[in-house]
Amino acid sequence: MARSIFYREKSPQGPWQRASGTLPLTVTGLTNDIVYEVDTGDGTLTEITPSSAFAETPVTADGSAYLQSAITIPDTDAFLWFGSYIPGVNGRLALLSTAGVTGSMHSWDDAAGPRFRSYVRSDGAALIHTSPSVPVGTRIHALVRGYGSGGDMIVDVALWDSVSGAWSLLGPEARNGSVFEFSTGMSGPYRLFERSDSGGQGFNGTVFRTAMWTGVSPDITQSAVRDVFTNGGIAIDPALAVAAYGTPIFDLYGPAARFNTPTHGGSDSSLTTQGSFSDG
């Protein structure tokens, strides 16, 4: 059935335009986040605001490409880190590195297969979590949070893997202290997908998203918090987490052009890319 509608930008008010075709009618050429008035011929105007639906896009890292910051992540009494990835090999593959291995989020090597490993410093002490091994090629979602309570600094980890299809919890680990050290005692600015203090341990595999916030520590043991980041085996629209927790320091997700520019939704504008990522 053929049908026509008329539409225009609401403010500033634009000229009426006509779209015709068979139902369901698809209108092309609209601009995201612009309010349009639509006249379907029933005597009333309807307002619509188009937006793009988010679809996660896999990005391939070959072990040599990484992002380099010019700044250090500030010390903080609370933080949240998220990563969604597939390790392509069994080795030490950096996801975030602030002080080489001893300040990092890694895919860690084990004879039985890769493990997730987080190493966070608090007042000079180490809070370390290491997960059970999974086969190479297993999809992982990882959430790591740090918070203070009763004079202790505490880190816990929530992990989802595509083998079990379920979330598991690691931690909490507690150390007496007052701050998490991402700047104090660091060897230099942080890197994504490479060790910060030397070459090597670059990430080899598929990346879907990685992001980090300071100053917030939502309870990752709660499914409502995890649901802001994932829906089953996929990472969902990053705008949901930004709306819930504010602007992160970095927020990288596909396609590969966003890694290579780099373009991201975080506050760190100093990131530069070494090497090249490709669409997975």
Short mmCIF file of C-alpha atoms in Angstrom, two decimals:
data_model
loop_
_atom_site.label_atom_id
_atom_site.label_comp_id
_atom_site.label_asym_id
_atom_site.label_seq_id
_atom_site.Cartn_x
_atom_site.Cartn_y
_atom_site.Cartn_z
CA MET A 1 0.00 0.00 0.00
CA ALA A 2 1.48 3.38 -1.04
CA ARG A 3 1.54 6.15 1.55
CA SER A 4 2.96 9.67 1.87
CA ILE A 5 3.95 11.69 4.90
CA PHE A 6 5.33 15.22 5.32
CA TYR A 7 8.07 16.14 7.78
CA ARG A 8 10.29 19.08 8.75
CA GLU A 9 12.85 20.05 11.34
CA LYS A 10 11.07 21.63 14.29
CA SER A 11 13.66 24.16 15.50
CA PRO A 12 14.83 26.06 13.65
CA GLN A 13 11.80 25.33 11.56
CA GLY A 14 12.67 23.86 8.19
CA PRO A 15 10.72 23.41 4.95
CA TRP A 16 8.20 20.60 4.64
CA GLN A 17 9.54 17.54 2.88
CA ARG A 18 7.64 14.59 1.49
CA ALA A 19 8.39 10.89 1.77
CA SER A 20 6.41 8.32 -0.19
CA GLY A 21 6.47 4.58 -0.53
CA THR A 22 4.87 1.33 0.51
CA LEU A 23 4.23 0.53 4.14
CA PRO A 24 6.14 0.18 6.36
CA LEU A 25 7.61 3.49 5.20
CA THR A 26 11.34 4.11 5.67
CA VAL A 27 12.59 7.71 5.68
CA THR A 28 16.29 8.27 4.97
CA GLY A 29 18.47 11.33 5.39
CA LEU A 30 17.35 12.27 8.91
CA THR A 31 19.89 13.58 11.41
CA ASN A 32 20.26 11.89 14.78
CA ASP A 33 19.06 13.87 17.83
CA ILE A 34 17.23 16.50 15.73
CA VAL A 35 13.52 16.89 16.57
CA TYR A 36 11.24 16.53 13.54
CA GLU A 37 7.55 17.32 13.12
CA VAL A 38 5.66 14.70 11.13
CA ASP A 39 2.25 15.18 9.45
CA THR A 40 0.69 11.84 8.55
CA GLY A 41 -2.54 13.45 7.33
CA ASP A 42 -4.70 12.83 10.37
CA GLY A 43 -4.83 16.50 11.39
CA THR A 44 -2.16 16.34 14.13
CA LEU A 45 1.61 16.72 14.17
CA THR A 46 3.79 14.04 15.74
CA GLU A 47 7.30 14.74 17.02
CA ILE A 48 10.09 12.21 16.48
CA THR A 49 13.80 12.29 17.36
CA PRO A 50 15.80 9.71 15.39
CA SER A 51 18.80 8.00 16.95
CA SER A 52 21.03 5.17 15.88
CA ALA A 53 20.60 1.83 17.58
CA PHE A 54 23.87 0.58 19.07
CA ALA A 55 25.29 -2.65 17.72
CA GLU A 56 28.58 -3.89 19.16
CA THR A 57 31.34 -4.26 16.58
CA PRO A 58 34.30 -6.59 17.17
CA VAL A 59 37.75 -5.08 16.77
CA THR A 60 40.84 -7.21 16.17
CA ALA A 61 44.16 -6.50 17.88
CA ASP A 62 47.29 -8.28 16.61
CA GLY A 63 49.47 -7.88 19.71
CA SER A 64 51.39 -4.87 18.40
CA ALA A 65 48.72 -2.14 18.24
CA TYR A 66 48.01 -0.13 21.38
CA LEU A 67 46.83 3.24 22.66
CA GLN A 68 49.17 5.52 24.59
CA SER A 69 48.01 8.24 26.97
CA ALA A 70 50.01 11.34 27.86
CA ILE A 71 48.58 11.38 31.40
CA THR A 72 48.34 9.13 34.41
CA ILE A 73 45.03 8.02 35.84
CA PRO A 74 44.58 10.00 39.06
CA ASP A 75 44.76 8.28 42.43
CA THR A 76 41.26 7.75 43.76
CA ASP A 77 39.24 6.25 46.59
CA ALA A 78 36.81 4.57 44.16
CA PHE A 79 36.95 3.23 40.60
CA LEU A 80 35.17 1.03 38.08
CA TRP A 81 36.70 -0.74 35.07
CA PHE A 82 34.90 -2.74 32.38
CA GLY A 83 36.28 -4.90 29.62
CA SER A 84 34.66 -7.23 27.10
CA TYR A 85 37.05 -9.26 24.95
CA ILE A 86 38.11 -12.61 23.51
CA PRO A 87 41.74 -13.69 24.04
CA GLY A 88 43.13 -14.98 20.75
CA VAL A 89 46.14 -16.73 22.28
CA ASN A 90 47.20 -18.06 25.68
CA GLY A 91 49.65 -15.47 26.93
CA ARG A 92 50.07 -12.32 28.99
CA LEU A 93 47.92 -9.84 27.11
CA ALA A 94 47.55 -6.36 28.59
CA LEU A 95 44.13 -4.69 28.51
CA LEU A 96 45.04 -1.73 30.77
CA SER A 97 48.54 -1.10 32.11
CA THR A 98 49.48 1.66 34.56
CA ALA A 99 52.72 0.17 35.91
CA GLY A 100 53.61 -2.75 33.71
CA VAL A 101 52.40 -6.04 35.17
CA THR A 102 52.15 -4.71 38.73
CA GLY A 103 49.35 -2.30 37.92
CA SER A 104 47.14 -3.74 35.23
CA MET A 105 44.15 -5.59 33.87
CA HIS A 106 45.45 -8.59 31.91
CA SER A 107 44.48 -11.75 30.14
CA TRP A 108 46.97 -13.97 31.97
CA ASP A 109 48.68 -17.17 30.79
CA ASP A 110 48.18 -20.60 32.31
CA ALA A 111 48.89 -24.12 31.08
CA ALA A 112 45.15 -24.83 31.00
CA GLY A 113 44.28 -21.60 29.14
CA PRO A 114 44.07 -17.83 29.66
CA ARG A 115 42.84 -16.31 32.93
CA PHE A 116 41.70 -12.80 33.80
CA ARG A 117 44.03 -11.03 36.25
CA SER A 118 43.72 -7.63 37.93
CA TYR A 119 46.52 -6.03 39.96
CA VAL A 120 45.64 -2.81 41.81
CA ARG A 121 47.83 -0.94 44.28
CA SER A 122 46.57 0.68 47.46
CA ASP A 123 49.02 2.63 49.66
CA GLY A 124 51.87 0.51 48.28
CA ALA A 125 50.15 -2.86 48.84
CA ALA A 126 48.82 -5.13 46.11
CA LEU A 127 45.25 -6.31 45.64
CA ILE A 128 45.34 -9.16 43.12
CA HIS A 129 42.55 -11.24 41.59
CA THR A 130 43.10 -14.15 39.22
CA SER A 131 40.27 -16.11 37.64
CA PRO A 132 40.10 -19.80 36.70
CA SER A 133 41.37 -20.70 33.23
CA VAL A 134 39.14 -20.72 30.15
CA PRO A 135 39.83 -21.99 26.61
CA VAL A 136 41.37 -19.64 24.06
CA GLY A 137 38.53 -18.01 22.14
CA THR A 138 36.22 -17.68 25.15
CA ARG A 139 34.23 -14.42 25.35
CA ILE A 140 34.81 -12.58 28.64
CA HIS A 141 33.02 -9.68 30.33
CA ALA A 142 34.96 -8.31 33.32
CA LEU A 143 33.93 -5.69 35.86
CA VAL A 144 36.41 -4.54 38.51
CA ARG A 145 35.54 -2.05 41.23
CA GLY A 146 37.44 -0.48 44.11
CA TYR A 147 35.97 1.20 47.18
CA GLY A 148 36.81 2.11 50.75
CA SER A 149 35.20 0.76 53.90
CA GLY A 150 36.24 0.90 57.57
CA GLY A 151 39.80 2.02 56.87
CA ASP A 152 40.33 -0.62 54.16
CA MET A 153 40.55 -0.29 50.41
CA ILE A 154 38.67 -3.14 48.77
CA VAL A 155 38.66 -4.56 45.24
CA ASP A 156 36.26 -7.15 43.86
CA VAL A 157 35.73 -8.62 40.40
CA ALA A 158 32.71 -9.93 38.50
CA LEU A 159 33.29 -12.13 35.44
CA TRP A 160 31.07 -13.60 32.73
CA ASP A 161 32.37 -16.20 30.28
CA SER A 162 30.77 -17.80 27.25
CA VAL A 163 31.63 -21.34 28.42
CA SER A 164 29.52 -21.19 31.57
CA GLY A 165 27.19 -18.48 30.27
CA ALA A 166 27.01 -17.08 33.80
CA TRP A 167 28.56 -14.45 36.06
CA SER A 168 30.94 -15.39 38.88
CA LEU A 169 32.49 -13.26 41.61
CA LEU A 170 36.12 -12.96 42.75
CA GLY A 171 36.93 -11.22 46.01
CA PRO A 172 36.73 -9.04 47.86
CA GLU A 173 40.40 -8.40 48.60
CA ALA A 174 41.07 -5.77 51.28
CA ARG A 175 44.17 -3.83 52.38
CA ASN A 176 44.45 -1.14 54.99
CA GLY A 177 44.73 2.19 53.22
CA SER A 178 43.09 5.35 51.93
CA VAL A 179 43.64 5.47 48.15
CA PHE A 180 44.06 3.39 45.02
CA GLU A 181 47.31 4.26 43.30
CA PHE A 182 47.08 4.73 39.55
CA SER A 183 49.45 7.71 39.49
CA THR A 184 51.69 7.44 42.59
CA GLY A 185 54.66 5.19 41.93
CA MET A 186 53.72 4.60 38.31
CA SER A 187 56.36 4.19 35.61
CA GLY A 188 54.60 6.60 33.26
CA PRO A 189 51.28 7.31 31.54
CA TYR A 190 48.93 4.41 31.04
CA ARG A 191 48.49 2.28 27.93
CA LEU A 192 45.63 0.25 26.58
CA PHE A 193 46.46 -3.17 25.06
CA GLU A 194 50.18 -2.97 25.87
CA ARG A 195 52.44 -2.88 28.93
CA SER A 196 53.14 0.69 30.00
CA ASP A 197 56.74 0.14 31.15
CA SER A 198 58.15 -1.86 28.25
CA GLY A 199 57.27 -3.45 24.94
CA GLY A 200 55.55 -6.80 24.90
CA GLN A 201 52.42 -8.36 26.33
CA GLY A 202 50.30 -6.58 23.75
CA PHE A 203 46.73 -7.78 23.48
CA ASN A 204 46.10 -10.34 20.75
CA GLY A 205 42.46 -11.14 20.15
CA THR A 206 39.09 -9.41 19.85
CA VAL A 207 38.01 -6.32 21.78
CA PHE A 208 34.39 -5.22 22.15
CA ARG A 209 34.67 -2.48 24.77
CA THR A 210 36.87 -1.18 27.58
CA ALA A 211 36.09 1.77 29.87
CA MET A 212 37.16 3.15 33.24
CA TRP A 213 35.67 5.55 35.76
CA THR A 214 37.18 7.05 38.90
CA GLY A 215 35.17 8.36 41.82
CA VAL A 216 32.38 5.77 41.42
CA SER A 217 32.09 2.17 42.62
CA PRO A 218 28.64 0.67 41.95
CA ASP A 219 28.02 -2.75 43.48
CA ILE A 220 28.99 -5.16 40.71
CA THR A 221 27.63 -8.10 42.70
CA GLN A 222 24.17 -6.81 41.74
CA SER A 223 22.71 -7.87 38.39
CA ALA A 224 21.14 -4.42 37.92
CA VAL A 225 24.66 -2.92 37.74
CA ARG A 226 25.98 -5.59 35.36
CA ASP A 227 22.93 -5.09 33.15
CA VAL A 228 24.09 -1.54 32.43
CA PHE A 229 27.05 -3.05 30.56
CA THR A 230 25.93 -6.36 29.09
CA ASN A 231 22.96 -8.39 27.96
CA GLY A 232 23.94 -12.04 28.01
CA GLY A 233 26.87 -12.50 25.66
CA ILE A 234 26.99 -8.98 24.22
CA ALA A 235 28.09 -5.54 25.39
CA ILE A 236 25.25 -3.03 25.12
CA ASP A 237 24.97 0.67 24.34
CA PRO A 238 27.79 2.56 26.17
CA ALA A 239 25.42 5.49 26.64
CA LEU A 240 23.63 3.54 29.38
CA ALA A 241 26.72 3.34 31.59
CA VAL A 242 27.62 6.97 30.87
CA ALA A 243 24.12 8.04 31.91
CA ALA A 244 24.41 5.99 35.10
CA TYR A 245 28.00 6.80 36.18
CA GLY A 246 29.11 9.89 34.28
CA THR A 247 31.94 10.46 31.82
CA PRO A 248 34.68 7.81 32.04
CA ILE A 249 38.39 8.46 31.58
CA PHE A 250 38.35 6.31 28.44
CA ASP A 251 35.61 4.40 26.66
CA LEU A 252 36.63 2.44 23.58
CA TYR A 253 34.41 0.27 21.43
CA GLY A 254 34.20 -0.58 17.73
CA PRO A 255 34.45 -0.14 14.85
CA ALA A 256 38.23 -0.18 14.42
CA ALA A 257 38.25 3.40 13.09
CA ARG A 258 37.41 4.58 16.63
CA PHE A 259 40.53 2.82 17.96
CA ASN A 260 42.76 4.10 15.18
CA THR A 261 41.70 7.77 15.39
CA PRO A 262 41.26 7.34 18.41
CA THR A 263 37.71 8.43 19.14
CA HIS A 264 36.07 7.57 22.44
CA GLY A 265 33.52 8.79 24.92
CA GLY A 266 35.93 9.53 27.75
CA SER A 267 37.60 12.62 29.14
CA ASP A 268 41.19 11.78 28.15
CA SER A 269 41.82 13.60 24.88
CA SER A 270 45.53 12.74 24.85
CA LEU A 271 45.25 9.13 23.65
CA THR A 272 47.21 8.30 20.50
CA THR A 273 47.35 5.02 18.60
CA GLN A 274 50.47 3.05 17.80
CA GLY A 275 50.03 0.45 15.07
CA SER A 276 46.64 -0.35 13.61
CA PHE A 277 43.50 -2.19 14.69
CA SER A 278 41.11 -3.83 12.22
CA ASP A 279 37.44 -4.73 12.19
CA GLY A 280 36.88 -8.26 13.42
#
